[in-house]
Each structure stands twice: as structure tokens, then as C-alpha cells.
Short mmCIF file of C-alpha atoms and ligand atoms in Angstrom, two decimals:
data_model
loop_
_atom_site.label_atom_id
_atom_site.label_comp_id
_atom_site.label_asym_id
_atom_site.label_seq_id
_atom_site.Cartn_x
_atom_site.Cartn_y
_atom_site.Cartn_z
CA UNK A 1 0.00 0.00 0.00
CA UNK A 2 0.67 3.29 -0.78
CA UNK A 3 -0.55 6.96 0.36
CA UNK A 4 -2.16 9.18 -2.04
CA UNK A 5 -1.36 13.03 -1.05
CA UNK A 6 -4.39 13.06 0.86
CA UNK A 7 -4.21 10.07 2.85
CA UNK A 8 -5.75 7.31 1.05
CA UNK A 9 -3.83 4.16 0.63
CA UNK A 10 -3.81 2.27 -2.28
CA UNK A 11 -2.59 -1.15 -2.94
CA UNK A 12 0.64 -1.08 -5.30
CA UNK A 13 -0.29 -4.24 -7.39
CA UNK A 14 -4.02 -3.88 -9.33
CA UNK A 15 -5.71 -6.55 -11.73
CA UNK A 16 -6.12 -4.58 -15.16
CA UNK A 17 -8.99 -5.64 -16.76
CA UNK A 18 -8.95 -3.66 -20.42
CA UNK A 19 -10.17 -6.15 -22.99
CA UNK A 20 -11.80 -8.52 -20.90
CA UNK A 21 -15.29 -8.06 -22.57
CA UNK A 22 -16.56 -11.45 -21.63
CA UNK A 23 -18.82 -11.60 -18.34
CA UNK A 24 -17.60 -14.73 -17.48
CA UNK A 25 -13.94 -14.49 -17.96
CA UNK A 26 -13.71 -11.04 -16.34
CA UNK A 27 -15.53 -12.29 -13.36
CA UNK A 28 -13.27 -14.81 -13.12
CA UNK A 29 -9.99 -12.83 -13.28
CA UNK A 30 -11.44 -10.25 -11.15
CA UNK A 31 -13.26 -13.37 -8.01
CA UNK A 32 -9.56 -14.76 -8.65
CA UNK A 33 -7.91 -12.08 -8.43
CA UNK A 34 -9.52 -11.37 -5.10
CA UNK A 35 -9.64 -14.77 -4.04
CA UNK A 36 -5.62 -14.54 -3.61
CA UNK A 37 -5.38 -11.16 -2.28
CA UNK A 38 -5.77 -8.32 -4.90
CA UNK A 39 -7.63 -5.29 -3.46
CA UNK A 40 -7.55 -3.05 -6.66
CA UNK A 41 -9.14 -3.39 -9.81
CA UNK A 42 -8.84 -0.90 -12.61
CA UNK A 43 -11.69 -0.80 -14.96
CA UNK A 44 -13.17 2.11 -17.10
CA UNK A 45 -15.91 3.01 -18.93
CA UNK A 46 -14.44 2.60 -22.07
CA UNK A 47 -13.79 -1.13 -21.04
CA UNK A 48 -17.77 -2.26 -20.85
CA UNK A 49 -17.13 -4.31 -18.36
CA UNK A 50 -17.65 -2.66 -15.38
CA UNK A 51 -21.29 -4.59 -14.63
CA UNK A 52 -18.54 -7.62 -14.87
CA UNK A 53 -16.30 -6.29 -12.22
CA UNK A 54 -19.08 -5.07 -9.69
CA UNK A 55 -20.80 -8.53 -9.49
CA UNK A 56 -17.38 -10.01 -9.29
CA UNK A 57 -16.25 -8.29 -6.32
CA UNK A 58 -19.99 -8.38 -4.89
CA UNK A 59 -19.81 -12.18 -5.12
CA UNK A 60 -16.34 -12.41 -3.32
CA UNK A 61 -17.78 -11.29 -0.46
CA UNK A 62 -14.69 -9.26 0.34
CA UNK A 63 -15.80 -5.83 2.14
CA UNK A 64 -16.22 -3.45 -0.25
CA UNK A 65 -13.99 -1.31 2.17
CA UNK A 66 -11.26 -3.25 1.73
CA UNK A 67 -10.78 -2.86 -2.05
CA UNK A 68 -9.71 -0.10 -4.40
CA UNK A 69 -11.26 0.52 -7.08
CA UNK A 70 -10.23 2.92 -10.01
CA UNK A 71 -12.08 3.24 -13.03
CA UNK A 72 -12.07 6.04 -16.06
CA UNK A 73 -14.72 8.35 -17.56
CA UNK A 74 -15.27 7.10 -21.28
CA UNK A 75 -14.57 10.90 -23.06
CA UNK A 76 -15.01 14.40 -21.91
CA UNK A 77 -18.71 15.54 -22.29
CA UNK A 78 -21.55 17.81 -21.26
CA UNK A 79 -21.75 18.11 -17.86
CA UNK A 80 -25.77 16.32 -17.39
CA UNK A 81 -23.83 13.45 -19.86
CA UNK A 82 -21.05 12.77 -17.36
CA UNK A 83 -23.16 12.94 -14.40
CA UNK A 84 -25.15 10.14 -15.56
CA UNK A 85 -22.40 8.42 -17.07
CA UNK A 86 -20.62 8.74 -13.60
CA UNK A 87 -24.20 7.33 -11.95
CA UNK A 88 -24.27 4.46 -14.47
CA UNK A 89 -20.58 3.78 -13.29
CA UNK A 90 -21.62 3.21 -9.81
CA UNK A 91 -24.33 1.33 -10.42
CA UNK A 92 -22.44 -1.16 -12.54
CA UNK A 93 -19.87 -1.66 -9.87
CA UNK A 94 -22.49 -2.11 -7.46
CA UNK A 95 -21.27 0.95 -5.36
CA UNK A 96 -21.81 4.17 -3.75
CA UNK A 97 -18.39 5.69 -4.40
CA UNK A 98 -15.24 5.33 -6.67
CA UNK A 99 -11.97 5.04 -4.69
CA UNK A 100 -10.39 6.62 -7.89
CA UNK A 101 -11.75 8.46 -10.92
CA UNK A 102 -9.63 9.16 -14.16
CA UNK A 103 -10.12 11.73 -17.17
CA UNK A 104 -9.35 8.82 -19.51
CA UNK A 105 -7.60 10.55 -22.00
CA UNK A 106 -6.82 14.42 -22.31
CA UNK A 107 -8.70 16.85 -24.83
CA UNK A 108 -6.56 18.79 -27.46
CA UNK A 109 -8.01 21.28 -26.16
CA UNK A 110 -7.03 22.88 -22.30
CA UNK A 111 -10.83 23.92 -21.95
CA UNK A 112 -12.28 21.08 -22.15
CA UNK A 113 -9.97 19.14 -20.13
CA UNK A 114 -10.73 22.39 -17.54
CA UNK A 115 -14.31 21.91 -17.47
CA UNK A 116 -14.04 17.85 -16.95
CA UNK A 117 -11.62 18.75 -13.95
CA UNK A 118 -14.31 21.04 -12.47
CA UNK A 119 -16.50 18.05 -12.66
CA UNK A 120 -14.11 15.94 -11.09
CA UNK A 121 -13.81 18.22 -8.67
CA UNK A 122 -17.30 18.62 -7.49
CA UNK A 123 -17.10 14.41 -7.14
CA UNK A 124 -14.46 14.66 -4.93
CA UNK A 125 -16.22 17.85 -3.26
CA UNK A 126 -19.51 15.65 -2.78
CA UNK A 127 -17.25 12.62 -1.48
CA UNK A 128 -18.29 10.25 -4.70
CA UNK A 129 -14.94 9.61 -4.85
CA UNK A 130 -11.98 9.45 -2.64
CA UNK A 131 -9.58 10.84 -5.21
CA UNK A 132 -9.46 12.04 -8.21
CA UNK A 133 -7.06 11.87 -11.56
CA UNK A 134 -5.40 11.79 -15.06
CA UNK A 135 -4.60 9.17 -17.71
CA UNK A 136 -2.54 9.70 -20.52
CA UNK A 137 -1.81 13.32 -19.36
CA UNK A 138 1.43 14.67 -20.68
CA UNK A 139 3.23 17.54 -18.64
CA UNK A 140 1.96 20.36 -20.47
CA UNK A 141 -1.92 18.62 -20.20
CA UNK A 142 -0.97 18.75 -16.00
CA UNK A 143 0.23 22.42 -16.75
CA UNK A 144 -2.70 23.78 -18.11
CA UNK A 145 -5.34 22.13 -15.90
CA UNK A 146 -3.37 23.85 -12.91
CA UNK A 147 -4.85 27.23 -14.85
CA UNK A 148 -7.71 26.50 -13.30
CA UNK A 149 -7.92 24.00 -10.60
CA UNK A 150 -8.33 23.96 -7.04
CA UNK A 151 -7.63 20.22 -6.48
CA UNK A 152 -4.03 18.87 -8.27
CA UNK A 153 -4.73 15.08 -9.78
CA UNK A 154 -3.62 12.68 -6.91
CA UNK A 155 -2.64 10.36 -10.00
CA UNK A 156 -2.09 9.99 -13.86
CA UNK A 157 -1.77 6.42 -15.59
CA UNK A 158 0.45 6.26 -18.47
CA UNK A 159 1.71 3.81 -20.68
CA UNK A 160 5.34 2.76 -18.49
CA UNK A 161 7.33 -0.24 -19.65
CA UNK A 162 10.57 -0.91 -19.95
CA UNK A 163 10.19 0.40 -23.30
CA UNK A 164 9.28 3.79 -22.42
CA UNK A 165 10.11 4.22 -18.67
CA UNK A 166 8.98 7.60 -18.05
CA UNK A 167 12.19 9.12 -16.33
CA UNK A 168 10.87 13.04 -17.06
CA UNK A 169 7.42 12.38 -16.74
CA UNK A 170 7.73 10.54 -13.23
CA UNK A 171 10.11 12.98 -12.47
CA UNK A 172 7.64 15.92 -12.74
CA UNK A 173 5.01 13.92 -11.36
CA UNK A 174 6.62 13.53 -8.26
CA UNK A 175 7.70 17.15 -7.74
CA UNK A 176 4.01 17.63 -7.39
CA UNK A 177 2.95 14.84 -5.13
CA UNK A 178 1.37 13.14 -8.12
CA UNK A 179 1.15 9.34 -7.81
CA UNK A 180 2.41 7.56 -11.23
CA UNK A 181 0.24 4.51 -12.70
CA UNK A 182 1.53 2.28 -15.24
CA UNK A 183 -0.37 0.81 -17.55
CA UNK A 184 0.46 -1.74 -20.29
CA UNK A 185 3.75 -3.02 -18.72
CA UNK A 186 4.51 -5.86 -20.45
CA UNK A 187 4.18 -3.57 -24.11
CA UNK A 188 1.90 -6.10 -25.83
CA UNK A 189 4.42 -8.93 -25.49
CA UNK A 190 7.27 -6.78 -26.49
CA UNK A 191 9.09 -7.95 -23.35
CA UNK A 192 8.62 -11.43 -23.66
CA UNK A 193 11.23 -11.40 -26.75
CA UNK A 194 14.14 -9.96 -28.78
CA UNK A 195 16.05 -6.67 -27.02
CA UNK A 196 13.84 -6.39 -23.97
CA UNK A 197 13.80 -9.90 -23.21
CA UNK A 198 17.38 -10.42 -23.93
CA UNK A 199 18.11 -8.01 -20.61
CA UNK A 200 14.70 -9.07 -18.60
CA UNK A 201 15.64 -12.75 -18.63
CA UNK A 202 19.02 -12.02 -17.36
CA UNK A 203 17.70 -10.47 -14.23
CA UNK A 204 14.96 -12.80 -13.73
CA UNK A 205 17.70 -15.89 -13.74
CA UNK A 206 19.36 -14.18 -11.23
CA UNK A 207 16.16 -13.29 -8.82
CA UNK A 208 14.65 -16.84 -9.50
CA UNK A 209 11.67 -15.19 -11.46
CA UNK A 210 9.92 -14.60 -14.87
CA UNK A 211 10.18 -11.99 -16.63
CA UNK A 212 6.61 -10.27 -16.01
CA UNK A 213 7.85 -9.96 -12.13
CA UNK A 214 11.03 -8.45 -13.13
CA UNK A 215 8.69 -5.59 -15.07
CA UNK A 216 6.40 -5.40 -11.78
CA UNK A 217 8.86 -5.48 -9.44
CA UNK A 218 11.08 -2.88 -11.73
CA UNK A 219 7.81 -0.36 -11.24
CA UNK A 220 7.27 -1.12 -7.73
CA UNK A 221 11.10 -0.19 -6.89
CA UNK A 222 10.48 3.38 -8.83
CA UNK A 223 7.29 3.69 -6.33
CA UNK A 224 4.95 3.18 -9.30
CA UNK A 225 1.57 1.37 -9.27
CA UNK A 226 0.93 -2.03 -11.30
CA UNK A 227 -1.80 -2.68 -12.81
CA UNK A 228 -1.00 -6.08 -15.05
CA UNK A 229 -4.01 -7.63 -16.77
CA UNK A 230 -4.43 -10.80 -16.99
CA UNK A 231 -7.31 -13.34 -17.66
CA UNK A 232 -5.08 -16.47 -16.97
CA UNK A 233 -5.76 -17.69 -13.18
CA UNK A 234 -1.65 -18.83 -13.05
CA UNK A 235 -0.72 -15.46 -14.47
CA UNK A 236 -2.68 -13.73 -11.97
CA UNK A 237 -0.87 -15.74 -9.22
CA UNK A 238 2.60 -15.12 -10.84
CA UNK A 239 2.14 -11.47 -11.43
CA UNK A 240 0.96 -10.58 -8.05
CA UNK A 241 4.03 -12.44 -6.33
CA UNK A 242 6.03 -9.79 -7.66
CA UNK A 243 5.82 -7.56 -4.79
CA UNK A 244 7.61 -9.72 -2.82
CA UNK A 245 10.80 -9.12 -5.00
CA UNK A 246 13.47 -6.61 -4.59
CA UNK A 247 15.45 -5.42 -7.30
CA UNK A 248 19.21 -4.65 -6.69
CA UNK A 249 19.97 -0.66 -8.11
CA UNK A 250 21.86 -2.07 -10.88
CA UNK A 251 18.62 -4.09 -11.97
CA UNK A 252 16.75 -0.89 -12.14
CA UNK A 253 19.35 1.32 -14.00
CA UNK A 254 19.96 -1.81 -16.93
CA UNK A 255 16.39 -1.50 -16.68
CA UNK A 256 15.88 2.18 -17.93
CA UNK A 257 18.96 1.89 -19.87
CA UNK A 258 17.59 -0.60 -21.90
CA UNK A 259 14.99 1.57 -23.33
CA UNK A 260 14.49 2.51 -26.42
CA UNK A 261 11.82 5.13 -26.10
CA UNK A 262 9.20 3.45 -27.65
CA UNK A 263 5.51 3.54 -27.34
CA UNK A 264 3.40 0.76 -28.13
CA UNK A 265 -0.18 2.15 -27.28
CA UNK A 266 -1.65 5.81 -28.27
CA UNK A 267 0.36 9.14 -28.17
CA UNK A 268 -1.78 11.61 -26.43
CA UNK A 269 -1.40 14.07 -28.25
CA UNK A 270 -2.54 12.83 -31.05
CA UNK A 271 -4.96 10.65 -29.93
CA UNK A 272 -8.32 10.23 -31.40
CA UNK A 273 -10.29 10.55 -28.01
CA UNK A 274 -8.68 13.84 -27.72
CA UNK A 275 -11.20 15.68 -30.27
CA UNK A 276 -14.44 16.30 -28.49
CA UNK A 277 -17.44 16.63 -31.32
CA UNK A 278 -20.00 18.15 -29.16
CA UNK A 279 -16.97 20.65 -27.98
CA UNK A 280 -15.62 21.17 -31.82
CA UNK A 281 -18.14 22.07 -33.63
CA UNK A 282 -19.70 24.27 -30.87
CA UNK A 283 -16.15 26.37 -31.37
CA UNK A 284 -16.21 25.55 -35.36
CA UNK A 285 -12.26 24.81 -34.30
N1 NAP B 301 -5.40 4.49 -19.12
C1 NAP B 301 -5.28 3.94 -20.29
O1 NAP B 301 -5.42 4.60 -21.36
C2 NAP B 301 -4.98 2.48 -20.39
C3 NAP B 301 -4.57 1.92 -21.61
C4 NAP B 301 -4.27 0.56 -21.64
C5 NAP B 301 -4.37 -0.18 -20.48
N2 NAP B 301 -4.80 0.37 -19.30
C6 NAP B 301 -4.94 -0.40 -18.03
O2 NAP B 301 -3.71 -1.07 -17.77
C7 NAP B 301 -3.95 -2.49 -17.71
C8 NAP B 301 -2.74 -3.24 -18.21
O3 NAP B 301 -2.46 -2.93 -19.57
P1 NAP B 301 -2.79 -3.91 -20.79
O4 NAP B 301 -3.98 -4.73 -20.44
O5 NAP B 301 -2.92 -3.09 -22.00
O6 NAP B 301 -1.53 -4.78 -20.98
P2 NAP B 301 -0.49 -5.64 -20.07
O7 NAP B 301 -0.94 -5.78 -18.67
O8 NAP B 301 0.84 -5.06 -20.35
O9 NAP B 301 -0.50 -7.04 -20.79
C9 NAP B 301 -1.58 -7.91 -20.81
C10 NAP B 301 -1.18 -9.10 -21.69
O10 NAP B 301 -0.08 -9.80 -21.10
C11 NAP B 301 -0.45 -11.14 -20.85
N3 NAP B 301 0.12 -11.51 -19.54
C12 NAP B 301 -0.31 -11.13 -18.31
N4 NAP B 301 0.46 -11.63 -17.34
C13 NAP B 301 1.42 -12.38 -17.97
C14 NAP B 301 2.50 -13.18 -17.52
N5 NAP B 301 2.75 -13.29 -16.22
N6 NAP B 301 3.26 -13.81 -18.45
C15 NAP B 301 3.01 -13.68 -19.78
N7 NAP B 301 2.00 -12.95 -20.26
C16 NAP B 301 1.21 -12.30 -19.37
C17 NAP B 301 -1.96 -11.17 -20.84
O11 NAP B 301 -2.44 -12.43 -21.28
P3 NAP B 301 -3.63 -13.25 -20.53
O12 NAP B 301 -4.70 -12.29 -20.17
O13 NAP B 301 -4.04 -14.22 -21.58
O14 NAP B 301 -3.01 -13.90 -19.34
C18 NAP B 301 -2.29 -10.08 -21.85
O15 NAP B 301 -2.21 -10.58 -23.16
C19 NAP B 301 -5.21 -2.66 -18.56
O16 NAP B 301 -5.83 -3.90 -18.40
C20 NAP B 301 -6.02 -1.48 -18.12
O17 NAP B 301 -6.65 -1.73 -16.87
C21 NAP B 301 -5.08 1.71 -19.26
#
């Protein structure tokens, strides 16, 4: 566990669940998942699985205290449109409150991300959700919501892999008390072979591991959050013993060095969930 700027802990290690469409297979990663210990799920709108997740976790039985649960609105929209998208996200998770909310992926343009903040805000304000945050932000995204905010994101999740390890970003992030989230660590099976592997493997000989703890375990030593998906019961298992690892300093510096600065998932500023139709053609941009 780990403290959020304002207190709340949350668990380092999180079942990702992106792509797990199926009912039954999510509810089965996300019961097993719980079943040996999780307490964080990530989910989103965007995912449509979020009806999956909530009857998971209400069939676990485990208190609904006891686990953290982020998930993501779908794309920035009118205010009565969020707040009913928001609703709908609570009812699908079988819940009165979020533990963490995300702006899923940042506008091109800063006044629209500034008027989903405000909403985010008034969540927080109303206690809906227990913190409140970014995904896919970039530095100058962070920059220009500070314009107008009152409340700085307590978290963003990027894409972090050894691939693309974030050194600047995280750097930034933690001058202002912002927690970092990784998301796709294992780069779509880009380190199970060739370069990445070739360095991975090494260090998981020497730690008695495989090579998706080494990535886990490589995030966890920065002080990042994991949030591996998997629908594979075994993988589950194997991914969340990674936090009992530790990673020698070398480890962690062949790590980033290894790096060749490459994404594997959306750039966000380019993305296509960055143009807001409603928004454009209100402004004629
Ligand atoms: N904020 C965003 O924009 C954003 C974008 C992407 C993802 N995310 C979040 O981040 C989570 C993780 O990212 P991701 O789902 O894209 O990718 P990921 O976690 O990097 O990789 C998932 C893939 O790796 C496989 N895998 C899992 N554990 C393994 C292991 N121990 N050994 C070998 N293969 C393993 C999985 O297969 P099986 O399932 O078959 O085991 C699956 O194919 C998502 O699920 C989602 O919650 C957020």
C-alpha cells in the first residue's frame, strides 16, 4: 500500500482488466484475483465491463472497504452526460463511491480538459470519490489544468514499460505529489522477446523469477503502481508475487537503460479521443 497526497492508501499491485469483454472471464480474473489477495481493480468506462467487475467483487464477499477501485470516464462531455455516465458507473460496480476516478484521455483542447476537472472536482467535493485523476496526461496537459484547478490530480496512468520508462514524466510527477500509474507493462508482449527480453531474462535468472515480475517489481522499486491484466488464473498468481521481489539498483538502471523510447499504445497528443465533437463544432475549431 501506498498513500495518495491526501491520505488514502492504495494497494501497489491492481488486476487490469482492459479487454476482458466477456462476463464470465472477467468475473473470473477479477473473483480470482480477489480470491488470492488483490484489493484493486482498474476498470473504465471505455472497457464495458464494469457490470462484470461489480458482481465479481460483490460475489467475493470481500468488504467493499477493503478494495480499491479505479475506473475512467469514457470521453469528456456535457456536464448532465457525465453525471449520468458517472451514476451508471456506480451502479455497474455495485457501489456508492469510486476510490479513484480518471479523465481517460486528455482533450486537445485545455478547456475542455478544464471543465471535466471542475467536474471531477465537485465528485471529490460531494465525497463520490476518494480521489481524483489523469490518464494519458502529458506535462503540459498537467500544466494547463493547474490554470484553473483547485484540487491537483492525486494520479495519472500512463503507458510505463521498460520500453518507455517515463524518467521526465515521473520525475515531474513527483515534484508535485502526483502518484504515477503504469499501464500496459509488459508492451503487448514486447518484453517477452528480442532486445527487452534479452536483458529481462538475465535479471529474472538471477532473482529466480519470470520476466513479467522483473517488469512489476522494476515499477514497484520506482514507487509506481501495477496494474497487469491478466485473464489467466496462473498469471494472476505469478504477477501478483512480484511484490515480494526486490530489485538490486543495478537491476533498475539496466532497466531504464535498456529503453528505447518506444511507445506501443496511443500518443496523447494525437490521440483520437482527444477531439471532443460536441466541444468542436460548438467552437467551429
Ligand atoms: N489508461 C489507459 O489509457 C490504459 C490503456 C491501456 C491499459 N490500461 C490499463 O492497464 C492495464 C494493463 O495494460 P494492458 O492490459 O494493456 O496490458 P499488459 O498488462 O501489459 O499485458 C496484458 C497481456 O499480457 C499477458 N500476460 C499477463 N500476465 C502475464 C504473464 N505473467 N506472463 C506472460 N504474459 C502475461 C496477458 O495475457 P492473458 O490475459 O491471456 O493472461 C495479456 O495478453 C489494462 O488492463 C487497463 O486496466 C489503461
Amino acid at each position: 500500500m501506498r498513500k495518495l497526497r491526501n491520505g488514502v492508501m492504495m494497494p501497489e499491485i491492481g488486476l487490469g482488466t482492459f479487454r476482458i469483454k466477456d462476463p464470465d472471464t472477467c468475473m473470473n480474473a477479477v473473483g480470482h484475483a480477489l480470491k488470492i489477495g488483490y484489493r484493486h481493480i482498474d476498470t473504465a468506462q471505455m472497457y464495458q465491463n464494469e457490470a462484470f467487475v461489480g458482481e465479481a467483487i460483490a460475489l467475493s464477499k470481500v468488504d467493499r472497504k477493503e478494495i480499491f477501485i479505479t475506473s475512467k470516464q469514457r470521453h469528456h462531455m456535457p456536464l448532465e452526460d457525465a453525471k449520468k455516465a458517472f451514476e451508471e458507473t456506480l451502479e455497474n460496480l455495485q457501489t456508492d463511491y469510486l476510490d479513484l476516478f480518471l479523465i481517460h484521455w486528455p482533450n486537445h483542447d485545455k478547456e475542455v480538459n478544464q471543465e471535466t476537472w471542475r467536474f471531477f472536482e465537485s465528485l471529490y467535493e460531494q465525497k463520490k470519490v476518494r480521489a481524483i485523476g489523469v490518464s494519458n496526461f502529458q506535462r503540459h496537459h498537467i500544466m494547463d489544468l493547474y490554470e484553473t484547478a483547485h484540487i491537483k490530480p492525486f494520479a495519472n496512468q500512463v503507458e510505463l514499460h521498460p520500453g518507455l520508462p517515463q524518467l521526465a514524466l515521473k520525475r515531474y510527477l513527483d515534484s508535485e505529489g502526483i502518484m504515477t500509474i503504469s499501464y500496459g507493462p509488459f508492451m503487448k508482449g514486447g518484453v517477452f522477446e528480442g532486445h527487452y527480453a534479452e536483458t529481462l531474462r538475465d535479471i529474472a535468472r538471477k532473482h529466480h523469477a519470470t520476466i513479467a515480475q522483473i517488469v512489476i517489481a522494476w515499477g514497484l522499486a520506482r514507487g509506481i503502481f501495477m496494474i497487469p491484466k491478466s485473464a489467466t488464473d496462473k498469471r494472476i498468481e505469478e504477477n501478483f508475487k512480484a511484490k515480494d521481489l526486490v530489485l538490486d539498483s543495478s537491476d533498475i538502471m539496466r532497466i531504464n537503460e535498456s529503453s528505447r523510447g518506444q511507445r506501443v499504445y496511443t500518443d496523447p497528443d494525437n490521440s483520437p479521443w482527444g477531439i471532443y465533437k460536441h466541444y468542436e463544432t460548438k467552437k467551429s475549431v
